[in-house]
PDB file of C-alpha atoms in Angstrom:
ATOM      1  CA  UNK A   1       0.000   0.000   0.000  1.00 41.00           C
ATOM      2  CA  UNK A   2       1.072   3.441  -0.788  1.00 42.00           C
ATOM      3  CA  UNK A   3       0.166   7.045   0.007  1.00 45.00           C
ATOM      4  CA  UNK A   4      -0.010  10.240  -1.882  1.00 44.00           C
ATOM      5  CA  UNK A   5      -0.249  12.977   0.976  1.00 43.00           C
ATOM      6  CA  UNK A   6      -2.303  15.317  -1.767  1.00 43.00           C
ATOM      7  CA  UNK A   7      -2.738  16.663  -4.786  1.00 45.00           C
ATOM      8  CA  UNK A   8      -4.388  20.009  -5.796  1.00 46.00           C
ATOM      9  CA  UNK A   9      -5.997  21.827  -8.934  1.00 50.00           C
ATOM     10  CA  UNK A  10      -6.874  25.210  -9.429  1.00 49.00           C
ATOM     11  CA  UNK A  11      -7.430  28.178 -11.500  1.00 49.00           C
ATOM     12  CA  UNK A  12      -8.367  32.132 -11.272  1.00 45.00           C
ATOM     13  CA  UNK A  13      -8.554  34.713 -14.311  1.00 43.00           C
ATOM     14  CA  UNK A  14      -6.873  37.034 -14.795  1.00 47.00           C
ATOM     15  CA  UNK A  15     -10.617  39.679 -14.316  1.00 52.00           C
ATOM     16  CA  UNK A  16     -10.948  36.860 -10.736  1.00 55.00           C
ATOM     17  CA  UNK A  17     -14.463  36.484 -12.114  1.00 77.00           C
ATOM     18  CA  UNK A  18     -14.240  32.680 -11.698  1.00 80.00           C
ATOM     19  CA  UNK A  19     -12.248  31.119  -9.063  1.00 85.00           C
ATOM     20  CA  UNK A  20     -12.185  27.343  -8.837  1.00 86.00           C
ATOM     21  CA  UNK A  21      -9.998  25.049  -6.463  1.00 92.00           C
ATOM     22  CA  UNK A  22      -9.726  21.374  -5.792  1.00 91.00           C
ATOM     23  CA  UNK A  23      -7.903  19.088  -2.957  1.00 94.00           C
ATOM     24  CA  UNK A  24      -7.719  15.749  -2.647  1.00 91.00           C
ATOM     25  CA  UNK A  25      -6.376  12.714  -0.486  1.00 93.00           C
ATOM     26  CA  UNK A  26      -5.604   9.830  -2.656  1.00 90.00           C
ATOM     27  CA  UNK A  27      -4.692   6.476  -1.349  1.00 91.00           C
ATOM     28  CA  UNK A  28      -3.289   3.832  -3.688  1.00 86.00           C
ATOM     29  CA  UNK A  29      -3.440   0.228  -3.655  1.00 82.00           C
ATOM     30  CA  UNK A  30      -0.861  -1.435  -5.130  1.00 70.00           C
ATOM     31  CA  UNK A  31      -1.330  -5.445  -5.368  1.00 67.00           C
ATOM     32  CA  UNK A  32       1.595  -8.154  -4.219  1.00 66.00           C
ATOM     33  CA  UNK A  33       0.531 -10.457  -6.382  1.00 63.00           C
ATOM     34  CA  UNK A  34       1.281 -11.213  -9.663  1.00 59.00           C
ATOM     35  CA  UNK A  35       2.548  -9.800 -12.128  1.00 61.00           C
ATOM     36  CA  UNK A  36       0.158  -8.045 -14.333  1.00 56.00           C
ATOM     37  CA  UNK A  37      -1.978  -7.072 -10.910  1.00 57.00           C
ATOM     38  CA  UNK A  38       1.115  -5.565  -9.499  1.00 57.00           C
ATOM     39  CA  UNK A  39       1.545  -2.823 -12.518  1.00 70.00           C
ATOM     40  CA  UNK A  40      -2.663  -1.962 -12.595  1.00 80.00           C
ATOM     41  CA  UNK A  41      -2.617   0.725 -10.079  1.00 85.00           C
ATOM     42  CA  UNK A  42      -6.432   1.609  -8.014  1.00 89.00           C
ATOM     43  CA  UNK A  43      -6.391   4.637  -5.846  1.00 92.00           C
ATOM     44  CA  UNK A  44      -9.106   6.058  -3.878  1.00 95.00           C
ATOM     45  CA  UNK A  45      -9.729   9.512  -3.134  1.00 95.00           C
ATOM     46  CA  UNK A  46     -11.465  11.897  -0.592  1.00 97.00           C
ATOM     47  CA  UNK A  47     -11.313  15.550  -1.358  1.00 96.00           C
ATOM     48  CA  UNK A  48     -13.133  19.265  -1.360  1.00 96.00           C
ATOM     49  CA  UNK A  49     -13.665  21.364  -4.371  1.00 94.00           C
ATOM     50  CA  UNK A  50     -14.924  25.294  -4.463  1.00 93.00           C
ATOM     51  CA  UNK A  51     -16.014  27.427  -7.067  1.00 88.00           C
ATOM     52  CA  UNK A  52     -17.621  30.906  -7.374  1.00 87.00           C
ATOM     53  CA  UNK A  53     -18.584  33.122 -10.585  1.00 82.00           C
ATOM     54  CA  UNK A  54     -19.238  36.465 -10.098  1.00 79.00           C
ATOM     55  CA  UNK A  55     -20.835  36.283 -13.713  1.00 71.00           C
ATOM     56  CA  UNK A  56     -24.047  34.457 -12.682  1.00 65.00           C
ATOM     57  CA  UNK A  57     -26.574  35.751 -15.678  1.00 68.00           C
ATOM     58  CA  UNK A  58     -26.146  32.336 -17.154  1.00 67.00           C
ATOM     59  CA  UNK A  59     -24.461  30.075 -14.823  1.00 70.00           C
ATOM     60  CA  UNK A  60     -24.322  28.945 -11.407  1.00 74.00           C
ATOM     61  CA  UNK A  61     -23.413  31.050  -8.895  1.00 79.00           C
ATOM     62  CA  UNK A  62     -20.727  29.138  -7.252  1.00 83.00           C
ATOM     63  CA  UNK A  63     -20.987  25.387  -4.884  1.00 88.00           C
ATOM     64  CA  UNK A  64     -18.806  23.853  -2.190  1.00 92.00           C
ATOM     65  CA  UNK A  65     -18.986  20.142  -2.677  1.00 94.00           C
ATOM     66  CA  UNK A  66     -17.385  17.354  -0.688  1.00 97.00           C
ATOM     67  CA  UNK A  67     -15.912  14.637  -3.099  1.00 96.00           C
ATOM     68  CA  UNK A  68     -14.844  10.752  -3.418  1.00 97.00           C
ATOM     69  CA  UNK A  69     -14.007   8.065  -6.301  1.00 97.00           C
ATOM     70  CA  UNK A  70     -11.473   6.139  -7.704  1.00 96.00           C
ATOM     71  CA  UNK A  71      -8.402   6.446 -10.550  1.00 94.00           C
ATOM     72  CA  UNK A  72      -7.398   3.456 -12.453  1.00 92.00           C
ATOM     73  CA  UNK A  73      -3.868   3.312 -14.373  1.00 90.00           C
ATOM     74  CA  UNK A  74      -3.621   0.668 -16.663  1.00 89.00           C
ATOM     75  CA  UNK A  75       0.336  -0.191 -17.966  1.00 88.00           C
ATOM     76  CA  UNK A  76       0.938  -0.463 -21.497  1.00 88.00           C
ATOM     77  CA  UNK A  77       3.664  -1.860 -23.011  1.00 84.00           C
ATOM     78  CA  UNK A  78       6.672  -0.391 -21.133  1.00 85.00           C
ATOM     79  CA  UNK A  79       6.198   3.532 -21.183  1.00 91.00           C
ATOM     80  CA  UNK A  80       2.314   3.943 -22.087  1.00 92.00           C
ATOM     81  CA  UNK A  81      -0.333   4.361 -19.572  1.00 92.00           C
ATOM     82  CA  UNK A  82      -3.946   4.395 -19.789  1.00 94.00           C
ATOM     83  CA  UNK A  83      -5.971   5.967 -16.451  1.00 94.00           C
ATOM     84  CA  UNK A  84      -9.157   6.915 -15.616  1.00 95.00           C
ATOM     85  CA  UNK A  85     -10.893   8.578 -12.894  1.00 94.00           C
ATOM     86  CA  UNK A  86     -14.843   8.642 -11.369  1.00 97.00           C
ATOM     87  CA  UNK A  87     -16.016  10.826  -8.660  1.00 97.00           C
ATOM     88  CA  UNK A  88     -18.721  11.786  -6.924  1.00 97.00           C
ATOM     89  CA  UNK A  89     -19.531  14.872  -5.027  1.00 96.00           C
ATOM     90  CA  UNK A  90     -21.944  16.123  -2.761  1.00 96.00           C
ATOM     91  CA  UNK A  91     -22.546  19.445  -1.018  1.00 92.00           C
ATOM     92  CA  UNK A  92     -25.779  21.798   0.192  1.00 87.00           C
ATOM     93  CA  UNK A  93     -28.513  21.109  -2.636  1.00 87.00           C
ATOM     94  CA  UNK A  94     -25.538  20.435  -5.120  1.00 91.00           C
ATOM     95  CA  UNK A  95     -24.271  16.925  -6.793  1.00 94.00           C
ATOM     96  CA  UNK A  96     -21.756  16.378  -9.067  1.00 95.00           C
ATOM     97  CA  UNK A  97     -20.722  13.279 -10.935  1.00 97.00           C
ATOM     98  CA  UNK A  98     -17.335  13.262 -12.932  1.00 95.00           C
ATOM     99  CA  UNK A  99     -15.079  11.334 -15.234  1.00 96.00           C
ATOM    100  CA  UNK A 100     -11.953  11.198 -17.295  1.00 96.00           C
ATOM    101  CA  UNK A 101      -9.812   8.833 -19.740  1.00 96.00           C
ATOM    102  CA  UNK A 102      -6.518   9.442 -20.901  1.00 95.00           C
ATOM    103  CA  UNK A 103      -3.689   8.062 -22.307  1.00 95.00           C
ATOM    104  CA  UNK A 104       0.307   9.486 -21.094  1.00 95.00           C
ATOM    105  CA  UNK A 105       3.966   8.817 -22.556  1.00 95.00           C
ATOM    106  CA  UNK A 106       6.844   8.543 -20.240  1.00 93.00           C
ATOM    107  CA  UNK A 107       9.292  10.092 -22.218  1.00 93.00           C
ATOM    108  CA  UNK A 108      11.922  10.203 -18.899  1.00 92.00           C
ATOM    109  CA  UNK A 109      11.661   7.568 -15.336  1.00 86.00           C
ATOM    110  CA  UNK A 110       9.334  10.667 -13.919  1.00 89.00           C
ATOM    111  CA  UNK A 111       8.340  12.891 -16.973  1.00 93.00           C
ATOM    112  CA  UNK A 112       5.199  12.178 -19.118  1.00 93.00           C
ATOM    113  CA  UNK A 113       2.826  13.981 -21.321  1.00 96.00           C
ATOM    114  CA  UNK A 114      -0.123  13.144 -22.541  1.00 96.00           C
ATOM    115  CA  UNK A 115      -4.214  13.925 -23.737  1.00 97.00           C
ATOM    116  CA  UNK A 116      -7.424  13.585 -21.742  1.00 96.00           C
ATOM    117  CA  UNK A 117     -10.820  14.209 -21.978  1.00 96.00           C
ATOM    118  CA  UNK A 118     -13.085  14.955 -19.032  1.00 94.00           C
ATOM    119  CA  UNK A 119     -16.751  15.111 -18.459  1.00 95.00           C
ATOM    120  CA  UNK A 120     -18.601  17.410 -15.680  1.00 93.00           C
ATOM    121  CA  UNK A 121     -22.468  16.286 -14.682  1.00 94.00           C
ATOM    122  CA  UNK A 122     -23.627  19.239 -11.941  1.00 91.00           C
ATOM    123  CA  UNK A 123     -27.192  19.372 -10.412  1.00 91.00           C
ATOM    124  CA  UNK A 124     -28.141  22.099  -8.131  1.00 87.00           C
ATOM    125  CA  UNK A 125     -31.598  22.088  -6.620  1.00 86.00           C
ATOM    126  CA  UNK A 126     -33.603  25.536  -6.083  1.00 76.00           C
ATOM    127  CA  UNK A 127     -31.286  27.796  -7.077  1.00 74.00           C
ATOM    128  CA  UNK A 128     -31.143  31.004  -5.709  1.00 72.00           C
ATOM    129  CA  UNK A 129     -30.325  33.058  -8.775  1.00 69.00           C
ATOM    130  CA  UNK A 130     -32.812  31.165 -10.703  1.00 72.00           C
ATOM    131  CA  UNK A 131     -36.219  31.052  -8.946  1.00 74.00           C
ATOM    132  CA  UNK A 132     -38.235  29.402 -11.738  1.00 74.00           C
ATOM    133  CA  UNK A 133     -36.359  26.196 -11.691  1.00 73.00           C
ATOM    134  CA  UNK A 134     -36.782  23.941  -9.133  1.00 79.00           C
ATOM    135  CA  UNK A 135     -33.360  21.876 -10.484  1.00 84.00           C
ATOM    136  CA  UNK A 136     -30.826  23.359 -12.327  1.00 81.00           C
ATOM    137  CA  UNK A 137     -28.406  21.062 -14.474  1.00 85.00           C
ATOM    138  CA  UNK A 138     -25.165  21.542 -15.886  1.00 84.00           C
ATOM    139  CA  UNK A 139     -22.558  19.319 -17.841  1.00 88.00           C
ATOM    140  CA  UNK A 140     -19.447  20.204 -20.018  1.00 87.00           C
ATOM    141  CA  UNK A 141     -16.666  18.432 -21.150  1.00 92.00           C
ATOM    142  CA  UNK A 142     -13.291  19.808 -22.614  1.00 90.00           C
ATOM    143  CA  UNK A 143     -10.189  18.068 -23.397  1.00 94.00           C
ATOM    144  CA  UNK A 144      -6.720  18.623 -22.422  1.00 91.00           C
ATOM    145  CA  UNK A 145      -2.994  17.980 -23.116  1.00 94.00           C
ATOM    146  CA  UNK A 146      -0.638  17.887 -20.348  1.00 90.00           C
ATOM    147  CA  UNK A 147       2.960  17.813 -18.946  1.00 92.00           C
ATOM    148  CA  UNK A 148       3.112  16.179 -15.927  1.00 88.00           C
ATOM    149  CA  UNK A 149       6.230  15.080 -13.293  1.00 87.00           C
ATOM    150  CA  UNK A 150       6.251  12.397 -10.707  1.00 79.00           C
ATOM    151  CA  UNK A 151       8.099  12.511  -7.724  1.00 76.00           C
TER     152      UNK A 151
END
C-alpha cells in the first residue's frame, strides 16, 4: 500500500471572475501479487472542491462540494499508460458526478505527457439566482494535453 499525501488543482482569471480550487487525499493500492496485478494501479480519493462566478446571468453562482471516487492506471507496453478517474460529489442542494480517460507517454523515469478528456455532470436544486427552476443542471466536457512530473 502506498500514500499520496495530496494533490491540488486550481485556477483564477486574470478579471478573478471565476475562481475554482480542488484538494484531494488519494490512497493507492498497489497489489503483491502477480505480475500483471502488481503494474494496474487503483487509488481512492477523498477531497473538497470550491467554485464561485461572479458572472451568474447564465451560470451557477458558485458550490462547495465534498468529493470521493477512484483512478485506475492501466500499464501499457513499457512507457504507455492508460488511467481513468470517477467521482462523486456532494454538497448543500448540489451533486456532481465526474469522469476522465486518458492516455500518457513517459518520455523520462518521472516525466510524461499526454491527452485527456473529461466530463462534468452538476445538479443544483432551487437555485437562488434562478427562482423558476426547481433543479438546475449543468454538464461540459473539454479536453486537455498535459505535462506532468512524478516525484
Amino acid at each position: 500500500l502506498q500514500k499520496n499525501l495530496a494533490s491540488s488543482e486550481g485556477a483564477t482569471t486574470a478579471s478573478a471572475d471565476i475562481m475554482s480550487a480542488e484538494v484531494r487525499y488519494r490512497y493507492r493500492i498497489t497489489p503483491a501479487e502477480r505480475r500483471f496485478f502488481r503494474s494496474f494501479q487503483t487509488s481512492a480519493y477523498a477531497g473538497y472542491e470550491m467554485y464561485h462566478n461572479a458572472d451568474t446571468l447564465y451560470f451557477l453562482d458558485g458550490y462547495n462540494l465534498f468529493k470521493f471516487g477512484a483512478i485506475f492506471d492501466i500499464p501499457i507496453f513499457s512507457k504507455w499508460l492508460l488511467g481513468s478517474h470517477l467521482g462523486y460529489g456532494m454538497g448543500s442542494g448540489t451533486t456532481k458526478f465526474e469522469g476522465s480517460l486518458n492516455l500518457d507517454y513517459f518520455f523520462r523515469r518521472n516525466w510524461s505527457m499526454g491527452a485527456g478528456y473529461h466530463i462534468n455532470l452538476l445538479q443544483q436544486e432551487n437555485p437562488a439566482q434562478f427562482p423558476t427552476f426547481t433543479v438546475f443542471r449543468e454538464g461540459y466536457t473539454d479536453g486537455v494535453f498535459h505535462l506532468k512530473y512524478f516525484f
